[in-house]
Amino acid sequence: VMEWLVGEDLSQRLERGPLTVTECVELLKQVGAALACAHQMDIVHRDIKPSNLFLCEHGERTVLLDFGVAHIDRESTLTALTIAGSVVGTLNYMAPEQASGDTKISAAADIYALGRVAYRCLAARKSRPVAHVAAALARVMFEEDPPLSQICPWVPEPLSMLIARMMSKEPLRRPQNAMALLGELAALGPLRSTAPVAAPPES
């Protein structure tokens, strides 16, 4: 038996435009709280993306969906749940270490994916189509996105910097799990509720 959810997923919501700063921070807090429960049990979701974030009650509650490719971050169980060299997840939101097929995927991979979700929520940029999966992998591994505060001046610098750290190619530079992320979000304090004045061009 599963809960009957009424609303829309985040990918559908983003078709109508970007989120405000306040909406994005609230989304990060709610998804972070859900991930914290998983990370405390050593479970890594591995497929955080807009279509797996369901907005209920007019967006007031966010539900994290689809643990179908989750794994347990323990040495004794990694081999049974992940095939070495395989790529599991969605490339547009996948951490570089996950895209490389590394079997030692930590909670920091979920933080990376959530950072990419937040980036899209505020910048309203869709990923450029690529002709081959190798090009998509190269983008994940090597391309850097411009800071949010550079392309979206309405995004406060502290939030822009946190999202940039979440999206770091180096796992150790990110908040290491959702509990650490929630602490950093709380440390930001109140942020001005700003909305984009115009949608920026797609990259």
PDB file of C-alpha atoms in Angstrom:
ATOM      1  CA  VAL A   1       0.000   0.000   0.000  1.00  0.00           C
ATOM      2  CA  MET A   2       1.370   3.396  -0.993  1.00  0.00           C
ATOM      3  CA  GLU A   3       0.286   6.952  -0.306  1.00  0.00           C
ATOM      4  CA  TRP A   4      -1.953   8.501  -2.987  1.00  0.00           C
ATOM      5  CA  LEU A   5      -0.243  11.732  -4.022  1.00  0.00           C
ATOM      6  CA  VAL A   6      -2.093  14.631  -5.621  1.00  0.00           C
ATOM      7  CA  GLY A   7      -0.081  17.317  -7.365  1.00  0.00           C
ATOM      8  CA  GLU A   8       2.723  17.331  -9.932  1.00  0.00           C
ATOM      9  CA  ASP A   9       6.383  16.480 -10.103  1.00  0.00           C
ATOM     10  CA  LEU A  10       9.028  19.185 -10.148  1.00  0.00           C
ATOM     11  CA  SER A  11       9.813  18.697 -13.833  1.00  0.00           C
ATOM     12  CA  GLN A  12       6.196  19.583 -14.672  1.00  0.00           C
ATOM     13  CA  ARG A  13       6.334  22.625 -12.391  1.00  0.00           C
ATOM     14  CA  LEU A  14       9.537  23.872 -14.019  1.00  0.00           C
ATOM     15  CA  GLU A  15       7.853  23.888 -17.425  1.00  0.00           C
ATOM     16  CA  ARG A  16       6.035  27.003 -16.164  1.00  0.00           C
ATOM     17  CA  GLY A  17       9.242  28.769 -15.140  1.00  0.00           C
ATOM     18  CA  PRO A  18      11.851  28.922 -12.370  1.00  0.00           C
ATOM     19  CA  LEU A  19      11.237  28.860  -8.635  1.00  0.00           C
ATOM     20  CA  THR A  20      11.716  31.847  -6.374  1.00  0.00           C
ATOM     21  CA  VAL A  21      14.632  31.858  -3.945  1.00  0.00           C
ATOM     22  CA  THR A  22      12.290  31.075  -1.050  1.00  0.00           C
ATOM     23  CA  GLU A  23      10.646  28.188  -2.925  1.00  0.00           C
ATOM     24  CA  CYS A  24      14.028  26.719  -3.859  1.00  0.00           C
ATOM     25  CA  VAL A  25      15.381  26.907  -0.303  1.00  0.00           C
ATOM     26  CA  GLU A  26      12.225  25.270   1.042  1.00  0.00           C
ATOM     27  CA  LEU A  27      12.563  22.512  -1.571  1.00  0.00           C
ATOM     28  CA  LEU A  28      16.181  21.941  -0.510  1.00  0.00           C
ATOM     29  CA  LYS A  29      15.151  21.719   3.138  1.00  0.00           C
ATOM     30  CA  GLN A  30      12.332  19.242   2.500  1.00  0.00           C
ATOM     31  CA  VAL A  31      14.304  16.995   0.155  1.00  0.00           C
ATOM     32  CA  GLY A  32      17.296  17.311   2.490  1.00  0.00           C
ATOM     33  CA  ALA A  33      15.167  16.127   5.415  1.00  0.00           C
ATOM     34  CA  ALA A  34      13.977  13.099   3.423  1.00  0.00           C
ATOM     35  CA  LEU A  35      17.518  12.274   2.313  1.00  0.00           C
ATOM     36  CA  ALA A  36      18.789  12.678   5.872  1.00  0.00           C
ATOM     37  CA  CYS A  37      16.594   9.750   6.929  1.00  0.00           C
ATOM     38  CA  ALA A  38      18.113   7.629   4.161  1.00  0.00           C
ATOM     39  CA  HIS A  39      21.692   8.778   4.702  1.00  0.00           C
ATOM     40  CA  GLN A  40      21.491   8.032   8.423  1.00  0.00           C
ATOM     41  CA  MET A  41      20.792   4.422   7.403  1.00  0.00           C
ATOM     42  CA  ASP A  42      23.679   4.486   4.880  1.00  0.00           C
ATOM     43  CA  ILE A  43      21.250   4.466   1.936  1.00  0.00           C
ATOM     44  CA  VAL A  44      22.219   6.508  -1.149  1.00  0.00           C
ATOM     45  CA  HIS A  45      19.307   7.328  -3.488  1.00  0.00           C
ATOM     46  CA  ARG A  46      21.465   7.721  -6.642  1.00  0.00           C
ATOM     47  CA  ASP A  47      18.698   9.190  -8.844  1.00  0.00           C
ATOM     48  CA  ILE A  48      17.732  12.603  -7.502  1.00  0.00           C
ATOM     49  CA  LYS A  49      16.112  14.546 -10.354  1.00  0.00           C
ATOM     50  CA  PRO A  50      13.033  16.778 -10.860  1.00  0.00           C
ATOM     51  CA  SER A  51      10.758  13.938 -11.972  1.00  0.00           C
ATOM     52  CA  ASN A  52      11.507  12.097  -8.690  1.00  0.00           C
ATOM     53  CA  LEU A  53      10.461  15.070  -6.551  1.00  0.00           C
ATOM     54  CA  PHE A  54       6.679  15.257  -6.235  1.00  0.00           C
ATOM     55  CA  LEU A  55       5.035  18.502  -5.135  1.00  0.00           C
ATOM     56  CA  CYS A  56       1.888  17.987  -3.061  1.00  0.00           C
ATOM     57  CA  GLU A  57      -0.597  20.445  -1.583  1.00  0.00           C
ATOM     58  CA  HIS A  58       0.161  23.214  -4.079  1.00  0.00           C
ATOM     59  CA  GLY A  59       3.890  22.760  -3.616  1.00  0.00           C
ATOM     60  CA  GLU A  60       3.834  23.028   0.170  1.00  0.00           C
ATOM     61  CA  ARG A  61       5.093  19.443   0.636  1.00  0.00           C
ATOM     62  CA  THR A  62       7.720  17.644  -1.420  1.00  0.00           C
ATOM     63  CA  VAL A  63       7.885  13.850  -1.525  1.00  0.00           C
ATOM     64  CA  LEU A  64      11.046  12.033  -2.601  1.00  0.00           C
ATOM     65  CA  LEU A  65      10.153   9.183  -4.979  1.00  0.00           C
ATOM     66  CA  ASP A  66      11.781   6.124  -6.530  1.00  0.00           C
ATOM     67  CA  PHE A  67      14.434   4.376  -4.474  1.00  0.00           C
ATOM     68  CA  GLY A  68      14.642   1.746  -7.231  1.00  0.00           C
ATOM     69  CA  VAL A  69      18.379   2.216  -7.867  1.00  0.00           C
ATOM     70  CA  ALA A  70      19.366   3.115  -4.295  1.00  0.00           C
ATOM     71  CA  HIS A  71      22.257   1.294  -2.688  1.00  0.00           C
ATOM     72  CA  ILE A  72      23.579   0.780   0.809  1.00  0.00           C
ATOM     73  CA  ASP A  73      26.909   2.493   1.422  1.00  0.00           C
ATOM     74  CA  ARG A  74      28.603  -0.368   3.274  1.00  0.00           C
ATOM     75  CA  GLU A  75      31.574  -2.390   2.071  1.00  0.00           C
ATOM     76  CA  SER A  76      29.802  -5.698   2.695  1.00  0.00           C
ATOM     77  CA  THR A  77      26.816  -4.864   0.490  1.00  0.00           C
ATOM     78  CA  LEU A  78      28.264  -2.809  -2.361  1.00  0.00           C
ATOM     79  CA  THR A  79      29.126  -5.786  -4.561  1.00  0.00           C
ATOM     80  CA  ALA A  80      25.634  -7.197  -4.428  1.00  0.00           C
ATOM     81  CA  LEU A  81      23.963  -3.928  -5.332  1.00  0.00           C
ATOM     82  CA  THR A  82      26.301  -2.351  -7.904  1.00  0.00           C
ATOM     83  CA  ILE A  83      28.152  -3.917 -10.814  1.00  0.00           C
ATOM     84  CA  ALA A  84      31.662  -2.480 -11.128  1.00  0.00           C
ATOM     85  CA  GLY A  85      31.969  -0.166 -14.138  1.00  0.00           C
ATOM     86  CA  SER A  86      28.217   0.221 -14.654  1.00  0.00           C
ATOM     87  CA  VAL A  87      26.458   3.600 -14.719  1.00  0.00           C
ATOM     88  CA  VAL A  88      23.229   3.796 -12.731  1.00  0.00           C
ATOM     89  CA  GLY A  89      21.101   6.940 -12.552  1.00  0.00           C
ATOM     90  CA  THR A  90      20.237   9.894 -14.803  1.00  0.00           C
ATOM     91  CA  LEU A  91      23.218  11.554 -16.492  1.00  0.00           C
ATOM     92  CA  ASN A  92      21.953  15.146 -16.353  1.00  0.00           C
ATOM     93  CA  TYR A  93      21.973  15.022 -12.540  1.00  0.00           C
ATOM     94  CA  MET A  94      24.647  12.410 -11.918  1.00  0.00           C
ATOM     95  CA  ALA A  95      27.763  13.050  -9.843  1.00  0.00           C
ATOM     96  CA  PRO A  96      31.059  12.561 -11.721  1.00  0.00           C
ATOM     97  CA  GLU A  97      32.123   9.658  -9.510  1.00  0.00           C
ATOM     98  CA  GLN A  98      28.799   7.953 -10.218  1.00  0.00           C
ATOM     99  CA  ALA A  99      29.079   8.594 -13.967  1.00  0.00           C
ATOM    100  CA  SER A 100      32.548   7.019 -13.955  1.00  0.00           C
ATOM    101  CA  GLY A 101      31.078   3.739 -12.698  1.00  0.00           C
ATOM    102  CA  ASP A 102      32.770   3.920  -9.294  1.00  0.00           C
ATOM    103  CA  THR A 103      31.233   1.377  -6.915  1.00  0.00           C
ATOM    104  CA  LYS A 104      32.120   3.455  -3.835  1.00  0.00           C
ATOM    105  CA  ILE A 105      29.300   5.985  -4.100  1.00  0.00           C
ATOM    106  CA  SER A 106      28.706   8.005  -0.938  1.00  0.00           C
ATOM    107  CA  ALA A 107      25.887  10.272   0.175  1.00  0.00           C
ATOM    108  CA  ALA A 108      27.828  13.160  -1.407  1.00  0.00           C
ATOM    109  CA  ALA A 109      26.581  11.900  -4.805  1.00  0.00           C
ATOM    110  CA  ASP A 110      23.004  12.693  -3.744  1.00  0.00           C
ATOM    111  CA  ILE A 111      24.141  16.153  -2.630  1.00  0.00           C
ATOM    112  CA  TYR A 112      25.615  16.769  -6.087  1.00  0.00           C
ATOM    113  CA  ALA A 113      22.384  15.735  -7.808  1.00  0.00           C
ATOM    114  CA  LEU A 114      20.287  17.886  -5.483  1.00  0.00           C
ATOM    115  CA  GLY A 115      22.596  20.813  -6.216  1.00  0.00           C
ATOM    116  CA  ARG A 116      21.988  20.360  -9.927  1.00  0.00           C
ATOM    117  CA  VAL A 117      18.241  20.274  -9.286  1.00  0.00           C
ATOM    118  CA  ALA A 118      18.459  23.521  -7.305  1.00  0.00           C
ATOM    119  CA  TYR A 119      20.530  25.108 -10.078  1.00  0.00           C
ATOM    120  CA  ARG A 120      17.881  24.262 -12.645  1.00  0.00           C
ATOM    121  CA  CYS A 121      15.089  25.439 -10.331  1.00  0.00           C
ATOM    122  CA  LEU A 122      16.608  28.916 -10.143  1.00  0.00           C
ATOM    123  CA  ALA A 123      18.264  29.295 -13.541  1.00  0.00           C
ATOM    124  CA  ALA A 124      15.494  27.522 -15.477  1.00  0.00           C
ATOM    125  CA  ARG A 125      18.134  26.127 -17.805  1.00  0.00           C
ATOM    126  CA  LYS A 126      17.564  22.798 -19.477  1.00  0.00           C
ATOM    127  CA  SER A 127      20.556  20.684 -20.404  1.00  0.00           C
ATOM    128  CA  ARG A 128      21.718  20.982 -23.992  1.00  0.00           C
ATOM    129  CA  PRO A 129      20.924  17.887 -26.080  1.00  0.00           C
ATOM    130  CA  VAL A 130      23.914  15.760 -27.016  1.00  0.00           C
ATOM    131  CA  ALA A 131      24.324  13.343 -29.882  1.00  0.00           C
ATOM    132  CA  HIS A 132      26.068  10.573 -27.979  1.00  0.00           C
ATOM    133  CA  VAL A 133      26.246   9.250 -24.440  1.00  0.00           C
ATOM    134  CA  ALA A 134      30.028   9.786 -24.466  1.00  0.00           C
ATOM    135  CA  ALA A 135      29.461  13.524 -24.915  1.00  0.00           C
ATOM    136  CA  ALA A 136      27.003  13.519 -22.019  1.00  0.00           C
ATOM    137  CA  LEU A 137      29.543  11.687 -19.841  1.00  0.00           C
ATOM    138  CA  ALA A 138      32.266  14.179 -20.781  1.00  0.00           C
ATOM    139  CA  ARG A 139      29.985  17.042 -19.783  1.00  0.00           C
ATOM    140  CA  VAL A 140      29.332  15.473 -16.387  1.00  0.00           C
ATOM    141  CA  MET A 141      33.008  14.760 -15.792  1.00  0.00           C
ATOM    142  CA  PHE A 142      34.607  18.009 -16.968  1.00  0.00           C
ATOM    143  CA  GLU A 143      32.228  20.919 -17.701  1.00  0.00           C
ATOM    144  CA  GLU A 144      31.643  23.557 -15.033  1.00  0.00           C
ATOM    145  CA  ASP A 145      28.487  25.653 -14.798  1.00  0.00           C
ATOM    146  CA  PRO A 146      28.745  29.412 -14.240  1.00  0.00           C
ATOM    147  CA  PRO A 147      27.850  30.536 -10.695  1.00  0.00           C
ATOM    148  CA  LEU A 148      24.145  31.165 -10.225  1.00  0.00           C
ATOM    149  CA  SER A 149      24.762  34.707  -8.985  1.00  0.00           C
ATOM    150  CA  GLN A 150      26.496  35.431 -12.300  1.00  0.00           C
ATOM    151  CA  ILE A 151      23.636  34.402 -14.563  1.00  0.00           C
ATOM    152  CA  CYS A 152      20.811  35.122 -12.094  1.00  0.00           C
ATOM    153  CA  PRO A 153      21.596  38.334 -10.164  1.00  0.00           C
ATOM    154  CA  TRP A 154      18.507  37.863  -7.994  1.00  0.00           C
ATOM    155  CA  VAL A 155      20.039  34.771  -6.325  1.00  0.00           C
ATOM    156  CA  PRO A 156      21.791  35.729  -3.043  1.00  0.00           C
ATOM    157  CA  GLU A 157      25.539  35.092  -3.098  1.00  0.00           C
ATOM    158  CA  PRO A 158      25.532  32.757  -0.015  1.00  0.00           C
ATOM    159  CA  LEU A 159      22.957  30.471  -1.662  1.00  0.00           C
ATOM    160  CA  SER A 160      24.821  30.603  -4.983  1.00  0.00           C
ATOM    161  CA  MET A 161      28.040  29.596  -3.228  1.00  0.00           C
ATOM    162  CA  LEU A 162      26.388  26.708  -1.374  1.00  0.00           C
ATOM    163  CA  ILE A 163      24.828  25.324  -4.570  1.00  0.00           C
ATOM    164  CA  ALA A 164      28.203  25.657  -6.333  1.00  0.00           C
ATOM    165  CA  ARG A 165      29.815  23.597  -3.557  1.00  0.00           C
ATOM    166  CA  MET A 166      27.047  21.008  -3.810  1.00  0.00           C
ATOM    167  CA  MET A 167      27.881  20.699  -7.523  1.00  0.00           C
ATOM    168  CA  SER A 168      31.640  20.413  -7.018  1.00  0.00           C
ATOM    169  CA  LYS A 169      33.310  17.751  -9.162  1.00  0.00           C
ATOM    170  CA  GLU A 170      35.326  16.771  -6.073  1.00  0.00           C
ATOM    171  CA  PRO A 171      33.113  14.866  -3.580  1.00  0.00           C
ATOM    172  CA  LEU A 172      35.075  16.055  -0.525  1.00  0.00           C
ATOM    173  CA  ARG A 173      34.292  19.702  -1.321  1.00  0.00           C
ATOM    174  CA  ARG A 174      30.539  19.095  -1.035  1.00  0.00           C
ATOM    175  CA  PRO A 175      28.475  18.809   2.138  1.00  0.00           C
ATOM    176  CA  GLN A 176      29.101  15.134   2.863  1.00  0.00           C
ATOM    177  CA  ASN A 177      25.500  14.122   3.489  1.00  0.00           C
ATOM    178  CA  ALA A 178      22.016  15.550   3.891  1.00  0.00           C
ATOM    179  CA  MET A 179      22.481  16.223   7.615  1.00  0.00           C
ATOM    180  CA  ALA A 180      25.468  18.443   6.834  1.00  0.00           C
ATOM    181  CA  LEU A 181      23.486  20.152   4.060  1.00  0.00           C
ATOM    182  CA  LEU A 182      20.603  20.938   6.420  1.00  0.00           C
ATOM    183  CA  GLY A 183      23.084  22.499   8.845  1.00  0.00           C
ATOM    184  CA  GLU A 184      24.512  24.714   6.105  1.00  0.00           C
ATOM    185  CA  LEU A 185      21.039  25.737   4.940  1.00  0.00           C
ATOM    186  CA  ALA A 186      20.135  26.728   8.496  1.00  0.00           C
ATOM    187  CA  ALA A 187      23.356  28.746   8.751  1.00  0.00           C
ATOM    188  CA  LEU A 188      22.332  30.826   5.726  1.00  0.00           C
ATOM    189  CA  GLY A 189      19.624  32.465   7.820  1.00  0.00           C
ATOM    190  CA  PRO A 190      16.672  34.267   6.205  1.00  0.00           C
ATOM    191  CA  LEU A 191      17.124  35.012   2.506  1.00  0.00           C
ATOM    192  CA  ARG A 192      15.210  37.652   0.637  1.00  0.00           C
ATOM    193  CA  SER A 193      12.258  36.212  -1.308  1.00  0.00           C
ATOM    194  CA  THR A 194      13.274  37.219  -4.794  1.00  0.00           C
ATOM    195  CA  ALA A 195      11.935  36.011  -8.121  1.00  0.00           C
ATOM    196  CA  PRO A 196      13.603  36.127 -11.537  1.00  0.00           C
ATOM    197  CA  VAL A 197      12.823  39.186 -13.619  1.00  0.00           C
ATOM    198  CA  ALA A 198      13.290  37.282 -16.871  1.00  0.00           C
ATOM    199  CA  ALA A 199      14.220  33.753 -17.848  1.00  0.00           C
ATOM    200  CA  PRO A 200      17.938  33.547 -18.739  1.00  0.00           C
ATOM    201  CA  PRO A 201      18.893  32.016 -22.104  1.00  0.00           C
ATOM    202  CA  GLU A 202      19.452  28.278 -22.215  1.00  0.00           C
ATOM    203  CA  SER A 203      23.058  27.119 -22.232  1.00  0.00           C
TER     204      SER A 203
END
